[in-house]
Tab-separated table of C-alpha atoms (C1' of nucleotides) in Angstrom:
chain	number	residue	atom	x	y	z
A	185	MET	CA	-231.225	17.210	-42.840
A	186	HIS	CA	-232.834	20.508	-43.536
A	187	GLY	CA	-234.719	23.106	-41.560
A	188	ASN	CA	-237.931	22.508	-39.696
A	189	LYS	CA	-239.973	25.419	-40.968
A	190	THR	CA	-243.415	24.583	-42.231
A	191	ILE	CA	-243.497	24.078	-45.956
A	192	GLY	CA	-246.571	25.306	-47.752
A	193	LEU	CA	-249.107	27.841	-46.608
A	194	SER	CA	-247.500	30.064	-44.029
A	195	HIS	CA	-249.495	33.278	-44.027
A	196	LEU	CA	-253.139	33.734	-44.853
A	197	ARG	CA	-254.586	37.153	-44.227
A	198	ILE	CA	-258.207	38.078	-44.789
A	199	THR	CA	-259.183	41.726	-44.951
A	200	LEU	CA	-262.716	42.459	-43.819
A	201	SER	CA	-262.655	46.233	-43.942
A	202	ASP	CA	-260.355	49.205	-44.068
A	203	ASN	CA	-259.370	48.745	-40.481
A	204	PHE	CA	-259.627	45.072	-39.809
A	205	TYR	CA	-258.002	41.907	-40.989
A	206	ILE	CA	-257.435	38.521	-39.489
A	207	GLY	CA	-254.130	36.720	-39.993
A	208	PRO	CA	-252.202	33.809	-38.511
A	209	GLY	CA	-250.688	35.736	-35.609
A	210	ARG	CA	-253.953	37.215	-34.433
A	211	ALA	CA	-255.707	33.889	-34.849
A	212	ASP	CA	-253.052	32.068	-32.834
A	213	LEU	CA	-253.260	34.670	-30.116
A	214	MET	CA	-257.010	34.341	-29.944
A	215	GLU	CA	-256.727	30.596	-29.745
A	216	LEU	CA	-254.213	30.780	-26.932
A	217	ILE	CA	-256.358	33.259	-25.051
A	218	ALA	CA	-259.256	30.837	-25.364
A	219	GLU	CA	-257.069	27.992	-24.154
A	220	THR	CA	-255.362	29.725	-21.268
A	221	GLY	CA	-258.000	32.231	-20.254
A	222	SER	CA	-255.298	34.860	-19.925
A	223	ILE	CA	-253.762	37.481	-22.181
A	224	SER	CA	-250.453	37.429	-20.373
A	225	GLU	CA	-250.181	33.665	-20.438
A	226	ALA	CA	-251.096	33.596	-24.120
A	227	ALA	CA	-248.443	36.223	-24.775
A	228	LYS	CA	-245.840	34.175	-22.932
A	229	ARG	CA	-246.636	31.086	-24.987
A	230	MET	CA	-246.477	33.083	-28.206
A	231	GLY	CA	-243.081	34.369	-27.183
A	232	MET	CA	-244.218	37.967	-27.288
A	233	SER	CA	-244.461	40.698	-24.695
A	234	TYR	CA	-247.698	41.353	-22.860
A	235	LYS	CA	-247.637	44.843	-24.292
A	236	ARG	CA	-247.741	43.561	-27.837
A	237	ALA	CA	-250.429	41.009	-27.080
A	238	TRP	CA	-252.515	43.642	-25.357
A	239	GLY	CA	-252.121	45.929	-28.367
A	240	LEU	CA	-253.331	43.155	-30.638
A	241	VAL	CA	-256.338	42.596	-28.421
A	242	GLN	CA	-257.148	46.294	-28.762
A	243	VAL	CA	-256.998	45.980	-32.529
A	244	LEU	CA	-259.167	42.881	-32.464
A	245	ASN	CA	-261.756	44.613	-30.336
A	246	GLU	CA	-261.782	47.992	-32.032
A	247	GLY	CA	-261.216	46.916	-35.625
A	248	PHE	CA	-264.079	44.491	-35.773
A	249	GLY	CA	-267.508	45.909	-35.095
A	250	ALA	CA	-267.837	43.968	-31.883
A	251	PRO	CA	-265.278	42.866	-29.296
A	252	LEU	CA	-263.646	39.542	-30.072
A	253	VAL	CA	-261.856	39.254	-26.740
A	254	GLU	CA	-263.359	39.893	-23.347
A	255	ALA	CA	-261.117	40.690	-20.431
A	256	SER	CA	-261.905	41.350	-16.820
A	257	ARG	CA	-259.645	42.254	-13.986
A	258	GLY	CA	-259.840	42.110	-10.274
A	259	GLY	CA	-260.819	39.411	-7.904
A	260	SER	CA	-260.742	35.754	-8.754
A	261	MET	CA	-262.718	36.111	-11.972
A	262	GLN	CA	-259.953	37.942	-13.722
A	263	GLY	CA	-258.676	36.754	-17.047
A	264	ALA	CA	-259.685	36.841	-20.690
A	265	SER	CA	-261.772	34.797	-23.088
A	266	LEU	CA	-263.259	34.972	-26.540
A	267	THR	CA	-266.671	36.409	-27.185
A	268	ALA	CA	-269.150	34.534	-29.357
A	269	ALA	CA	-268.046	36.683	-32.285
A	270	GLY	CA	-264.428	35.930	-31.442
A	271	ARG	CA	-265.052	32.215	-31.448
A	272	GLU	CA	-266.791	32.438	-34.783
A	273	VAL	CA	-264.046	34.516	-36.365
A	274	LEU	CA	-261.421	32.091	-35.132
A	275	GLU	CA	-263.347	29.061	-36.275
A	276	ARG	CA	-263.950	30.554	-39.700
A	277	TYR	CA	-260.316	31.486	-40.029
A	278	ARG	CA	-259.181	27.957	-39.199
A	279	GLY	CA	-261.611	26.666	-41.742
A	280	MET	CA	-260.231	28.998	-44.374
A	281	GLN	CA	-256.714	27.880	-43.594
A	282	GLU	CA	-257.701	24.284	-44.099
A	283	ALA	CA	-259.621	25.017	-47.280
A	284	THR	CA	-256.667	26.942	-48.615
A	285	ARG	CA	-254.209	24.169	-47.839
A	286	LYS	CA	-256.323	21.733	-49.759
A	287	ALA	CA	-256.879	24.103	-52.648
A	288	ILE	CA	-253.195	24.812	-53.198
A	289	ALA	CA	-251.740	21.421	-52.316
A	290	ARG	CA	-250.942	20.457	-55.898
A	291	ASP	CA	-249.302	23.763	-56.692
A	292	VAL	CA	-247.273	23.693	-53.515
A	293	GLU	CA	-246.040	20.238	-54.356
A	294	ALA	CA	-245.153	21.292	-57.880
A	295	LEU	CA	-243.295	24.336	-56.638
A	296	GLY	CA	-241.565	22.291	-53.986
A	297	ALA	CA	-240.385	19.837	-56.604
A	298	LEU	CA	-239.119	22.649	-58.810
A	299	HIS	CA	-237.392	24.237	-55.876
A	300	GLY	CA	-235.914	20.905	-54.884
A	301	ASP	CA	-234.527	20.241	-58.336
A	302	MET	CA	-233.006	23.665	-58.429
A	303	SER	CA	-231.416	23.659	-55.007
A	304	GLU	CA	-230.419	20.009	-54.816
A	305	ARG	CA	-227.371	20.432	-56.974
A	306	LYS	CA	-224.839	22.071	-54.712
B	261	MET	CA	-269.376	55.315	-48.825
B	262	HIS	CA	-266.633	53.339	-47.296
B	263	GLY	CA	-262.978	52.596	-48.029
B	264	ASN	CA	-261.698	51.065	-51.199
B	265	LYS	CA	-259.411	48.416	-49.757
B	266	THR	CA	-259.814	44.965	-51.182
B	267	ILE	CA	-262.107	42.807	-49.097
B	268	GLY	CA	-261.176	39.157	-48.848
B	269	LEU	CA	-257.843	37.502	-49.456
B	270	SER	CA	-255.149	40.089	-49.033
B	271	HIS	CA	-251.992	38.161	-48.214
B	272	LEU	CA	-251.081	34.670	-49.304
B	273	ARG	CA	-247.581	33.528	-48.506
B	274	ILE	CA	-246.174	30.172	-49.472
B	275	THR	CA	-243.012	28.949	-47.780
B	276	LEU	CA	-240.913	26.613	-49.889
B	277	SER	CA	-237.902	26.254	-47.618
B	278	ASP	CA	-236.156	27.782	-44.650
B	279	ASN	CA	-234.938	30.663	-46.714
B	280	PHE	CA	-237.518	31.162	-49.373
B	281	TYR	CA	-241.119	32.127	-49.605
B	282	ILE	CA	-243.297	33.779	-52.206
B	283	GLY	CA	-245.878	36.338	-51.234
B	284	PRO	CA	-247.987	39.020	-52.838
B	285	GLY	CA	-245.327	41.728	-52.857
B	286	ARG	CA	-242.670	39.588	-54.427
B	287	ALA	CA	-245.125	38.221	-56.959
B	288	ASP	CA	-246.273	41.697	-57.930
B	289	LEU	CA	-242.688	42.837	-58.312
B	290	MET	CA	-241.893	39.874	-60.531
B	291	GLU	CA	-244.919	40.578	-62.641
B	292	LEU	CA	-243.989	44.209	-63.074
B	293	ILE	CA	-240.432	43.275	-63.960
B	294	ALA	CA	-241.797	40.950	-66.619
B	295	GLU	CA	-244.076	43.691	-67.914
B	296	THR	CA	-241.635	46.553	-67.922
B	297	GLY	CA	-238.359	44.752	-68.477
B	298	SER	CA	-236.765	46.916	-65.821
B	299	ILE	CA	-236.192	46.660	-62.099
B	300	SER	CA	-236.179	50.410	-61.615
B	301	GLU	CA	-239.376	50.932	-63.558
B	302	ALA	CA	-241.060	48.093	-61.696
B	303	ALA	CA	-239.950	49.649	-58.430
B	304	LYS	CA	-241.362	53.008	-59.441
B	305	ARG	CA	-244.726	51.496	-60.273
B	306	MET	CA	-244.768	49.605	-56.990
B	307	GLY	CA	-244.086	52.853	-55.193
B	308	MET	CA	-240.906	51.528	-53.651
B	309	SER	CA	-237.296	52.545	-53.920
B	310	TYR	CA	-234.991	50.876	-56.384
B	311	LYS	CA	-232.869	49.824	-53.462
B	312	ARG	CA	-235.694	47.843	-51.944
B	313	ALA	CA	-236.695	46.277	-55.231
B	314	TRP	CA	-233.129	45.291	-55.896
B	315	GLY	CA	-232.900	43.711	-52.457
B	316	LEU	CA	-236.017	41.697	-53.172
B	317	VAL	CA	-234.543	40.538	-56.453
B	318	GLN	CA	-231.495	39.338	-54.526
B	319	VAL	CA	-233.732	37.364	-52.209
B	320	LEU	CA	-235.652	35.902	-55.122
B	321	ASN	CA	-232.466	34.833	-56.822
B	322	GLU	CA	-230.568	33.530	-53.825
B	323	GLY	CA	-233.423	32.049	-51.838
B	324	PHE	CA	-234.730	29.862	-54.586
B	325	GLY	CA	-232.303	27.317	-55.961
B	326	ALA	CA	-232.162	29.036	-59.303
B	327	PRO	CA	-232.423	32.694	-60.294
B	328	LEU	CA	-235.956	33.907	-60.869
B	329	VAL	CA	-234.953	37.286	-62.252
B	330	GLU	CA	-232.296	37.907	-64.831
B	331	ALA	CA	-230.737	41.325	-65.108
B	332	SER	CA	-228.147	42.641	-67.480
B	333	ARG	CA	-226.563	46.021	-67.628
B	334	GLY	CA	-224.705	47.968	-70.197
B	335	GLY	CA	-225.456	48.830	-73.771
B	336	SER	CA	-228.906	48.705	-75.239
B	337	MET	CA	-229.699	45.207	-73.990
B	338	GLN	CA	-229.853	46.318	-70.399
B	339	GLY	CA	-232.856	45.577	-68.277
B	340	ALA	CA	-234.393	42.690	-66.417
B	341	SER	CA	-236.709	39.822	-67.094
B	342	LEU	CA	-237.973	36.644	-65.537
B	343	THR	CA	-236.228	33.342	-66.048
B	344	ALA	CA	-238.215	30.265	-66.978
B	345	ALA	CA	-238.276	29.314	-63.301
B	346	GLY	CA	-239.399	32.819	-62.443
B	347	ARG	CA	-242.268	32.649	-64.874
B	348	GLU	CA	-243.354	29.327	-63.480
B	349	VAL	CA	-243.201	30.495	-59.876
B	350	LEU	CA	-245.233	33.563	-60.719
B	351	GLU	CA	-247.779	31.614	-62.703
B	352	ARG	CA	-248.183	29.042	-59.958
B	353	TYR	CA	-248.548	31.743	-57.353
B	354	ARG	CA	-251.285	33.487	-59.322
B	355	GLY	CA	-253.013	30.159	-59.664
B	356	MET	CA	-252.826	29.593	-55.936
B	357	GLN	CA	-254.269	33.022	-55.270
B	358	GLU	CA	-257.207	32.267	-57.513
B	359	ALA	CA	-257.737	28.812	-56.038
B	360	THR	CA	-257.624	30.290	-52.559
B	361	ARG	CA	-260.140	32.999	-53.369
B	362	LYS	CA	-262.557	30.409	-54.618
B	363	ALA	CA	-261.970	28.093	-51.691
B	364	ILE	CA	-262.647	30.714	-49.045
B	365	ALA	CA	-265.337	32.737	-50.797
B	366	ARG	CA	-268.169	31.423	-48.633
B	367	ASP	CA	-266.313	31.992	-45.391
B	368	VAL	CA	-265.278	35.478	-46.424
B	369	GLU	CA	-268.849	36.322	-47.207
B	370	ALA	CA	-270.035	34.926	-43.894
B	371	LEU	CA	-267.401	36.877	-42.002
B	372	GLY	CA	-268.182	39.981	-43.971
B	373	ALA	CA	-271.843	39.677	-43.063
B	374	LEU	CA	-271.009	39.165	-39.423
B	375	HIS	CA	-268.663	42.117	-39.497
B	376	GLY	CA	-271.286	44.191	-41.247
B	377	ASP	CA	-273.947	43.377	-38.673
B	378	MET	CA	-271.606	44.212	-35.886
B	379	SER	CA	-270.280	47.486	-37.232
B	380	GLU	CA	-273.471	48.740	-38.820
B	381	ARG	CA	-274.991	49.851	-35.570
B	382	LYS	CA	-273.118	52.991	-34.699
C	66	DC	C1'	-213.480	55.810	-76.944
C	67	DA	C1'	-217.238	58.894	-75.269
C	68	DT	C1'	-222.116	58.444	-74.391
C	69	DC	C1'	-226.071	56.738	-72.216
C	70	DG	C1'	-229.386	54.234	-69.512
C	71	DA	C1'	-230.133	50.927	-66.265
C	72	DT	C1'	-228.066	47.930	-62.930
C	73	DA	C1'	-225.162	47.523	-58.689
C	74	DT	C1'	-223.563	49.246	-54.177
C	75	DT	C1'	-222.740	52.041	-50.229
C	76	DC	C1'	-223.662	55.592	-46.569
C	77	DC	C1'	-226.578	58.281	-43.675
C	78	DC	C1'	-230.814	59.029	-41.348
C	79	DA	C1'	-235.941	59.154	-39.945
C	80	DT	C1'	-239.417	56.214	-38.665
C	81	DT	C1'	-241.396	52.235	-36.825
C	82	DC	C1'	-241.793	48.295	-33.969
C	83	DG	C1'	-241.551	45.979	-30.119
C	84	DG	C1'	-239.107	44.471	-25.773
C	85	DA	C1'	-238.161	45.630	-20.980
C	86	DT	C1'	-239.641	47.756	-17.149
C	87	DA	C1'	-242.228	50.114	-13.756
C	88	DT	C1'	-246.573	51.447	-12.027
C	89	DA	C1'	-251.517	51.863	-11.556
C	90	DT	C1'	-255.919	49.682	-11.387
C	91	DC	C1'	-259.466	46.539	-10.437
C	92	DG	C1'	-262.351	43.500	-7.352
C	93	DA	C1'	-263.408	38.882	-5.191
C	94	DG	C1'	-262.070	36.747	-1.062
C	95	DG	C1'	-259.825	35.943	3.277
D	36	DC	C1'	-259.373	46.594	4.405
D	37	DC	C1'	-255.517	44.146	2.850
D	38	DT	C1'	-253.816	40.746	-0.306
D	39	DC	C1'	-253.240	38.843	-4.696
D	40	DG	C1'	-253.104	37.980	-9.594
D	41	DA	C1'	-253.995	39.623	-13.917
D	42	DT	C1'	-255.346	43.538	-16.692
D	43	DA	C1'	-254.232	48.334	-18.130
D	44	DT	C1'	-250.915	51.975	-19.353
D	45	DA	C1'	-246.817	54.989	-19.852
D	46	DT	C1'	-241.945	55.686	-20.595
D	47	DC	C1'	-237.454	54.616	-22.387
D	48	DC	C1'	-234.516	52.543	-25.583
D	49	DG	C1'	-232.304	49.388	-29.019
D	50	DA	C1'	-232.931	46.914	-33.398
D	51	DA	C1'	-234.656	46.599	-37.819
D	52	DT	C1'	-236.662	48.579	-41.776
D	53	DG	C1'	-236.474	51.149	-45.653
D	54	DG	C1'	-236.000	55.697	-48.146
D	55	DG	C1'	-232.895	59.161	-50.412
D	56	DA	C1'	-229.008	60.232	-52.491
D	57	DA	C1'	-224.539	59.705	-54.194
D	58	DT	C1'	-221.468	56.904	-56.787
D	59	DA	C1'	-219.614	53.072	-59.385
D	60	DT	C1'	-220.122	49.800	-63.019
D	61	DC	C1'	-221.260	47.671	-67.197
D	62	DG	C1'	-221.376	47.259	-72.351
D	63	DA	C1'	-223.775	47.946	-76.894
D	64	DT	C1'	-223.825	51.664	-79.929
D	65	DG	C1'	-222.436	55.422	-82.688
DNA sequence: CATCGATATTCCCATTCGGATATATCGAGG
DNA sequence: CCTCGATATATCCGAATGGGAATATCGATG
């Protein structure tokens, strides 16, 4: 019928300071790092290069006051994971996404209906 | 003291279909067009080139089913304004921004406190 | 029918962003 | 002390973005 893109909230960015914000891409990356225990594997699943993912990790660690991602190399313990702060940031962000979806549901529906009416008539 | 960037919700994007979304930049541009009655003046106030503003107007008019911005040239009636649909989209978007701010206020504060604790100790 | 102001449109170019790739580094374990 | 897998890092390059500027177009008005 029509496309498969998500309708509704697509980008929610929260700015915490001049040099730090958390948005959907960074949150997804953090979640995948937590799931896979690896920056490179998370990057692969996000469809982005390791370089970009690594750059984002730098931003996450340097922008926030404390590191959000912990990475270690060498031996069999190598890999990456979220710090306690990282887990909290991610959890809070997911919560805000959900709260936002609920808060704007009616408006989204109204806009969707308006958009539908307008574009239906081809 | 510190920077002057807005803390909290900074980007809210709502996707209505595969080829249309409304975000803060587009909303601001629409608002300025409504205020000034001119694409070029709105562009100037947004600090962007007319070319870019005009491109955004194209997107707004072609992505949504119906035009959101109406422009006319020639004579003394030249200028631009929002259509009824445009006004409604803008109004709804502003409402969603406000609803979102309220919905996430507690989380933002909590994150801000966490961030503050973390970055305070230099 | 010339003027005027804002829209409409195109061309060229600097900057940015990120992918691809290659290489270096680390350190537990065989 | 060599291997291995994942992190860390630099270099090169193509695509996309958007600005600046030049030009064309429109049409009410005088």
